[in-house]
Short mmCIF file of C-alpha atoms in Angstrom, two decimals:
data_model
loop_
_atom_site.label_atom_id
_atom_site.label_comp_id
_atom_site.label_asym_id
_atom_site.label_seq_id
_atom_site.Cartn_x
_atom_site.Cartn_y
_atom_site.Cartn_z
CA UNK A 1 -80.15 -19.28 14.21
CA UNK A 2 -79.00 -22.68 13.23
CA UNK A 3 -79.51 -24.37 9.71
CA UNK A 4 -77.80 -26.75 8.12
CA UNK A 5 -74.35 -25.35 6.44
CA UNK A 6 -73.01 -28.55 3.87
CA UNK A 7 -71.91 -31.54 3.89
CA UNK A 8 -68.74 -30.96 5.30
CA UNK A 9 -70.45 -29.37 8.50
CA UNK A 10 -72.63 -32.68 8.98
CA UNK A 11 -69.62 -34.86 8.91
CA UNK A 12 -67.52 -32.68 11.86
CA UNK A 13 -70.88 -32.80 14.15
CA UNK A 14 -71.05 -36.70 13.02
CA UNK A 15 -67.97 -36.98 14.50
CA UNK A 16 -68.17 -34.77 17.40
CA UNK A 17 -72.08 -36.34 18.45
CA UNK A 18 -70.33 -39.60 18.45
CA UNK A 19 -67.88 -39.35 21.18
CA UNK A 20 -70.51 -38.19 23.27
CA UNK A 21 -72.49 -41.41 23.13
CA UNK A 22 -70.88 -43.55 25.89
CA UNK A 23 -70.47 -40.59 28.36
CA UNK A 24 -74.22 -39.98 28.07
CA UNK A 25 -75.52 -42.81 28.37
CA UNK A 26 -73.37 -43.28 31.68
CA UNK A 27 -74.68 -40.16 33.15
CA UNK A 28 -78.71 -40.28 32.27
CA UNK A 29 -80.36 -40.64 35.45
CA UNK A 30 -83.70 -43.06 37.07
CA UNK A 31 -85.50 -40.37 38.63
CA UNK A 32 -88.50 -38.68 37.15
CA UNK A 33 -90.00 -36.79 40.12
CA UNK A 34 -88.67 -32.88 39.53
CA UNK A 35 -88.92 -30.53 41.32
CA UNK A 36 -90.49 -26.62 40.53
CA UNK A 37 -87.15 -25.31 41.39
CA UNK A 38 -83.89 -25.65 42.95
CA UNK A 39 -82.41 -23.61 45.98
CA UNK A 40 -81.15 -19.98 44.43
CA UNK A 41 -76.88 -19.86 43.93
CA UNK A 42 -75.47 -16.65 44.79
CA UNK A 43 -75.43 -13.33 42.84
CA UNK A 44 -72.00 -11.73 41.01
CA UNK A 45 -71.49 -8.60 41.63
CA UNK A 46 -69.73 -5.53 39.29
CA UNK A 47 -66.49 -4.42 39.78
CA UNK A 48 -65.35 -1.24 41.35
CA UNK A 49 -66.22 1.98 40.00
CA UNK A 50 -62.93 3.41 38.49
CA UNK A 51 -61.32 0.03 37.17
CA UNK A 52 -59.31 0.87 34.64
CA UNK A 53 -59.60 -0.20 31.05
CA UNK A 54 -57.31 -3.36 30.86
CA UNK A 55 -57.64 -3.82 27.53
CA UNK A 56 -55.40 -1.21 26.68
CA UNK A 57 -52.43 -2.97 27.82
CA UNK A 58 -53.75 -5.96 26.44
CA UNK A 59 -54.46 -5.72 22.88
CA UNK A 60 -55.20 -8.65 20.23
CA UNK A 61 -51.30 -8.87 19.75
CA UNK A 62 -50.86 -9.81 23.68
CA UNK A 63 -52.90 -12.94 23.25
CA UNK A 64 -51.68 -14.25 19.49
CA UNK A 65 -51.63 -18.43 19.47
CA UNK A 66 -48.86 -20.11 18.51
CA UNK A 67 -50.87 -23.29 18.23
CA UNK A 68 -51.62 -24.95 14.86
CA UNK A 69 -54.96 -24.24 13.04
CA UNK A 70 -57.54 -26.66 14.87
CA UNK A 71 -59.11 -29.30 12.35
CA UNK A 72 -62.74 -28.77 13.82
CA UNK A 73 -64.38 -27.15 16.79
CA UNK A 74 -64.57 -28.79 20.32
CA UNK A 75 -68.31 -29.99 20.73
CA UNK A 76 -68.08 -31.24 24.26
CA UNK A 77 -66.78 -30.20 27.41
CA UNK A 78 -64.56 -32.75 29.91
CA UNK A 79 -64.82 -30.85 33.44
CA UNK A 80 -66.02 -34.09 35.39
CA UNK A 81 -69.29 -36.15 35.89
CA UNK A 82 -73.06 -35.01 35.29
CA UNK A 83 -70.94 -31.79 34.35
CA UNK A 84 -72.55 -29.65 31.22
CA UNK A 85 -72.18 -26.26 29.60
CA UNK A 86 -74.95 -23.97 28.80
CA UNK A 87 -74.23 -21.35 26.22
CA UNK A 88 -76.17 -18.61 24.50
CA UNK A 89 -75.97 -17.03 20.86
CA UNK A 90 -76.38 -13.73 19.01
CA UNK A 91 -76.48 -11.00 21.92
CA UNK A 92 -76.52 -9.32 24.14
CA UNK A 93 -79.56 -8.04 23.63
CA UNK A 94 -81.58 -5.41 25.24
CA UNK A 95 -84.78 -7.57 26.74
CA UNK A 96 -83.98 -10.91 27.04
CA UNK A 97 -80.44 -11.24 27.90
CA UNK A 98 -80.93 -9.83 31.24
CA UNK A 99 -83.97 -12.36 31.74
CA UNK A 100 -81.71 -15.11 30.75
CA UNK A 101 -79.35 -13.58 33.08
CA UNK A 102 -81.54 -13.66 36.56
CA UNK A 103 -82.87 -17.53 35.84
CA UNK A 104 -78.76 -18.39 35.83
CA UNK A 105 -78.44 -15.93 39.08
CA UNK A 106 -81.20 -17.52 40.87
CA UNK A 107 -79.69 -21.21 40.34
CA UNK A 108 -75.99 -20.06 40.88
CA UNK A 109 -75.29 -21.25 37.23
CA UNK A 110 -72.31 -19.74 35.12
CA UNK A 111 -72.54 -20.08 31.50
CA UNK A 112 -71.01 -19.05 28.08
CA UNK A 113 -72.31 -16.22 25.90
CA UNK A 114 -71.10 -15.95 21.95
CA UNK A 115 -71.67 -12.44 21.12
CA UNK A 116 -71.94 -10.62 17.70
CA UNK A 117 -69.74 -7.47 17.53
CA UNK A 118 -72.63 -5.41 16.56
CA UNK A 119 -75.19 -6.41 18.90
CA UNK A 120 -72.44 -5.49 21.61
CA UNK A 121 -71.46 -1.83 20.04
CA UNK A 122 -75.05 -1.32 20.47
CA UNK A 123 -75.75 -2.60 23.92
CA UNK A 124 -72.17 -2.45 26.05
CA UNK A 125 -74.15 -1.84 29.02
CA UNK A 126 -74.91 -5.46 29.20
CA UNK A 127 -72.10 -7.16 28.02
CA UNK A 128 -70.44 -5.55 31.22
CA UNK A 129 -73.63 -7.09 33.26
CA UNK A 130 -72.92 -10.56 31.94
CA UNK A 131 -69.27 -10.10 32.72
CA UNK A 132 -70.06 -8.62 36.35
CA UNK A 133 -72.14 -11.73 36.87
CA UNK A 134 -68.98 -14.12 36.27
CA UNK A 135 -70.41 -15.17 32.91
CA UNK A 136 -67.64 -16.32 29.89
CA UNK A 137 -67.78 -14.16 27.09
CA UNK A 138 -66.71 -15.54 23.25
CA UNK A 139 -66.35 -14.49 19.80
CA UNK A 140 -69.55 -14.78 17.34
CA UNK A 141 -68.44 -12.35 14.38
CA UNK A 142 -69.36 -8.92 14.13
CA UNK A 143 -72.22 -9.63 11.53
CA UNK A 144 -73.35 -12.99 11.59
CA UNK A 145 -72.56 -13.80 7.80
CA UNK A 146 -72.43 -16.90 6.61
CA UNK A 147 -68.23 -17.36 6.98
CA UNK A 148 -68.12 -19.82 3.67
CA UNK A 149 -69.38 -16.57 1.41
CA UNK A 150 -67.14 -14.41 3.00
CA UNK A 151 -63.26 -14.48 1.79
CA UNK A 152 -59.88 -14.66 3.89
CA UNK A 153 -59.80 -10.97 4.66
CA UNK A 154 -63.38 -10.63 5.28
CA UNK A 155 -63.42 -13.44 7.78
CA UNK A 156 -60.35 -11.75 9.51
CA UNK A 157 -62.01 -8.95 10.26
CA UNK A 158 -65.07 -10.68 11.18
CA UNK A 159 -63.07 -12.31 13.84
CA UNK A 160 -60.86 -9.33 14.95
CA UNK A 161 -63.13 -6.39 15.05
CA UNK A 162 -65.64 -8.56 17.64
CA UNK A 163 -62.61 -9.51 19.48
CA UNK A 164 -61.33 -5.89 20.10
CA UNK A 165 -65.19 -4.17 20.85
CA UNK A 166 -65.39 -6.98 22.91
CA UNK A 167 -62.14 -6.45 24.81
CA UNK A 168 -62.75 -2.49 24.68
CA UNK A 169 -66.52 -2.33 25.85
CA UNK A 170 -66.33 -4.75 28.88
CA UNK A 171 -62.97 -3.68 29.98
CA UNK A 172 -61.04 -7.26 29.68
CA UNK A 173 -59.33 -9.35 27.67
CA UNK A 174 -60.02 -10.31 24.41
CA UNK A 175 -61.77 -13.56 24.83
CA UNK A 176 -60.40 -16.97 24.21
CA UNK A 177 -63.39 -18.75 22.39
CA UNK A 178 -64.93 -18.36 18.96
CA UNK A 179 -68.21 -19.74 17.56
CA UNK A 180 -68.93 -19.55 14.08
CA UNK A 181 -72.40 -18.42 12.92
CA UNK A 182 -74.54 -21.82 12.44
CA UNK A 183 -71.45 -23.87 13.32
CA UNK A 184 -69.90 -23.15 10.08
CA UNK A 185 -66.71 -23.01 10.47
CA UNK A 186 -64.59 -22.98 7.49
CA UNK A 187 -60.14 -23.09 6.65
CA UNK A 188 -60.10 -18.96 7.07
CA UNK A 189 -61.55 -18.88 10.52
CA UNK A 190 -59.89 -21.76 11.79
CA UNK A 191 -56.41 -19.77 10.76
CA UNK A 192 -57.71 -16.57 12.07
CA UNK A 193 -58.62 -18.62 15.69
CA UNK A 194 -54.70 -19.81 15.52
CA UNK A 195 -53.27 -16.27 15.15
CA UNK A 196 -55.36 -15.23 17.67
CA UNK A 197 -55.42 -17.58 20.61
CA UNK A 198 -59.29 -18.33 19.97
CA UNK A 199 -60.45 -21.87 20.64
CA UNK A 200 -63.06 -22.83 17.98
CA UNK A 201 -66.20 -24.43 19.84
CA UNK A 202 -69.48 -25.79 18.44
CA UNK A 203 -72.32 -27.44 20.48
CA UNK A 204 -73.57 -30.66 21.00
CA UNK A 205 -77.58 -30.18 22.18
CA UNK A 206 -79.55 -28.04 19.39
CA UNK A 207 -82.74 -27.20 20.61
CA UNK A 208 -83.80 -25.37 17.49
CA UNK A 209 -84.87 -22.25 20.24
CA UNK A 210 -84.75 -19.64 17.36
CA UNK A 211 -87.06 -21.24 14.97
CA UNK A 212 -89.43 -20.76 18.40
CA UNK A 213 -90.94 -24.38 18.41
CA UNK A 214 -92.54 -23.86 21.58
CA UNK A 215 -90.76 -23.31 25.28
CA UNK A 216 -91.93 -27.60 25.75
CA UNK A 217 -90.09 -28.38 22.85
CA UNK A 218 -86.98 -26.80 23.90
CA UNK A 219 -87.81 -28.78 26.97
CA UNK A 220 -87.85 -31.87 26.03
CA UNK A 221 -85.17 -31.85 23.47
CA UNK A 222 -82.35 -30.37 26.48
CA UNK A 223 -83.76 -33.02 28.62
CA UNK A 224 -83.37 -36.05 26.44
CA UNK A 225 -80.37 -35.47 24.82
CA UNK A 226 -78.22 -33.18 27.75
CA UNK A 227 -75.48 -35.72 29.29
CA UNK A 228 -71.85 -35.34 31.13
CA UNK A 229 -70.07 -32.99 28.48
CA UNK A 230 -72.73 -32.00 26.59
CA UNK A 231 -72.65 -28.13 25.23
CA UNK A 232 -75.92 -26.60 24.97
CA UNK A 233 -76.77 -23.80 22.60
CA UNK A 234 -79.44 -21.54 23.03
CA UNK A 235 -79.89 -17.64 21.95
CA UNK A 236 -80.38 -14.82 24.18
CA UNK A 237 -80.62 -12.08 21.40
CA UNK A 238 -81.17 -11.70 17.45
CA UNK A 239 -79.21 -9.24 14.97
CA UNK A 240 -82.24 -7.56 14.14
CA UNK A 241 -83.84 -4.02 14.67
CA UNK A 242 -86.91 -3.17 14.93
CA UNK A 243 -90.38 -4.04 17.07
CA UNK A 244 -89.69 -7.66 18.97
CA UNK A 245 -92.98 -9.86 17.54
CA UNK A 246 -94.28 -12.90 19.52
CA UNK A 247 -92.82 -15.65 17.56
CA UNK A 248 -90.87 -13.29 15.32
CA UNK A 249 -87.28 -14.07 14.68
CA UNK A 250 -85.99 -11.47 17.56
CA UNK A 251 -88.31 -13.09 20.31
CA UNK A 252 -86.75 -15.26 22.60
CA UNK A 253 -89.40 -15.61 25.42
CA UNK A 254 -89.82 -19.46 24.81
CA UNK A 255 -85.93 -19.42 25.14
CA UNK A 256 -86.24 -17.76 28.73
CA UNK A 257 -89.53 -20.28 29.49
CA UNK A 258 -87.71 -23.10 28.99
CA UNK A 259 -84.66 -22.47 30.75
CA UNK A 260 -86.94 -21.62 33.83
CA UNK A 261 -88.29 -24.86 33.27
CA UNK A 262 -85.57 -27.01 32.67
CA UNK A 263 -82.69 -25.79 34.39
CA UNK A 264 -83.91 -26.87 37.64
CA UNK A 265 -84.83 -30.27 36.64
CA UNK A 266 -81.52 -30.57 35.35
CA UNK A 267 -80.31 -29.65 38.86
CA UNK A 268 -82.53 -32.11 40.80
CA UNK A 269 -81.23 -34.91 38.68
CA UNK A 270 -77.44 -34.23 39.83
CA UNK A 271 -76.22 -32.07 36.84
CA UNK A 272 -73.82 -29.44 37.81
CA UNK A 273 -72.64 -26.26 35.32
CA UNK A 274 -69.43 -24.97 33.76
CA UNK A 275 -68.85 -22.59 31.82
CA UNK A 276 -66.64 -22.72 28.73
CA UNK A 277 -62.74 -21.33 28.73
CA UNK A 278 -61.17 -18.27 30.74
CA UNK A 279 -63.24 -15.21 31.54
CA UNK A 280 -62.45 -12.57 29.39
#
């Protein structure tokens, strides 16, 4: 769920889209034969029955920055050539991330997931799949609020009570990375990412997958505009209850279409996949 945020907002991803030009245009590639699919990567597997809880000897105060407050998010990634990130928003969730989860297995990919503290209180079970599968786990908020109509102390605890369930329910550290709902990151949650040890990251390819434009529009917009360093974000759940409606704002089945579709043309035309940060 993406809109536009302000003024202020379109300036930072001004800035952020335009150091991306010359590295993508460098990395596009000649070939337009693709392929149905790519060769399937290997599977992660869950750790052993009886680890014990590490996040009890690591709480929040064990990771606390001592950086400065960043002045805007990171919107690309540097980890080499025809290298890109793929990251997913708003779970997990209880039908799709896992289906997100297998196209990723079957390709050997390793991606980023920004989670919202509620969605995980409800659904632990598979934030400790997407951590079994050597997936990177980040910071979304616990509600999804808008952070600019929020104050100080309500951002805070945004920001620290995802961090902690986080930590708590999969059994790791807190994590390292924070995304602000729809990339609006204000003063507060920059400060809160400092005390923390949180890197602030945006994206740099915006599909538009929640507004459900159609799985070939996601398509075509991650195909023309993915290059080396690009972030992609995409959403794998929807903080929402209820029955999940086709084309309803919790459906994400042209989310999982497309990545089927794309991902391995992505692959055939020499892209490889990081993911963002430390595990958690």
């Amino acid at each position: 769920m993406n809109r536009q945020t302000g003024f202020s907002r379109r300036l930072l991803l001004g800035a952020g889209g335009v150091a991306l030009l010359s590295s993508c245009a460098r990395a596009r590639t000649s070939g337009d034969a693709l392929p149905s699919r790519a060769e399937p990567g290997p599977t992660g597997s869950h750790p052993p029955a009886g680890t014990p809880p590490r996040h009890l000897a690591e709480p929040l105060s064990a990771v606390r920055g001592t950086a400065p407050p960043a002045e805007q998010p990171e919107y690309s990634v540097d980890a080499g050539p025809m290298t890109l990130a793929l990251t997913f928003d708003d779970g997990p969730g209880p039908r799709y991330t896992a289906q997100v989860l297998a196209i990723l297995r079957r390709y050997g990919v390793t991606a980023t997931f920004f989670m919202i503290g509620e969605n995980v209180e409800k659904y632990s079970d598979v934030l400790r799949q997407v951590l079994a599968e050597g997936h990177h786990v980040g910071n979304h908020t616990w509600s999804h609020p808008d952070l600019g109509k929020r104050s100080d102390a309500q951002v805070r605890t945004e920001i620290e009570r995802t961090s902690e369930i986080i930590a708590a329910a999969g059994r790791v550290r807190p994590p390292s990375l924070f995304r602000a709902p729809y990339g609006y990151f204000t003063r507060a949650s920059f400060d809160v990412c400092a005390d923390l040890g949180l890197r602030p990251v945006s994206w740099s390819v915006d599909p538009r997958d929640w507004s459900n434009p159609g799985a070939d529009a996601i398509v075509d917009t991650v195909l023309s505009r993915a290059c080396t360093g690009s972030i992609v974000l995409e959403h794998d759940g929807c903080l929402i209850d209820g029955p999940i409606e086709p084309g309803g704002p919790a459906d994400r089945s042209q989310t999982v279409a497309a990545l089927a579709d794309y991902l391995p043309r992505l692959i055939h035309n020499g892209y490889r996949f990081t993911a963002l940060g430390p595990q958690s």
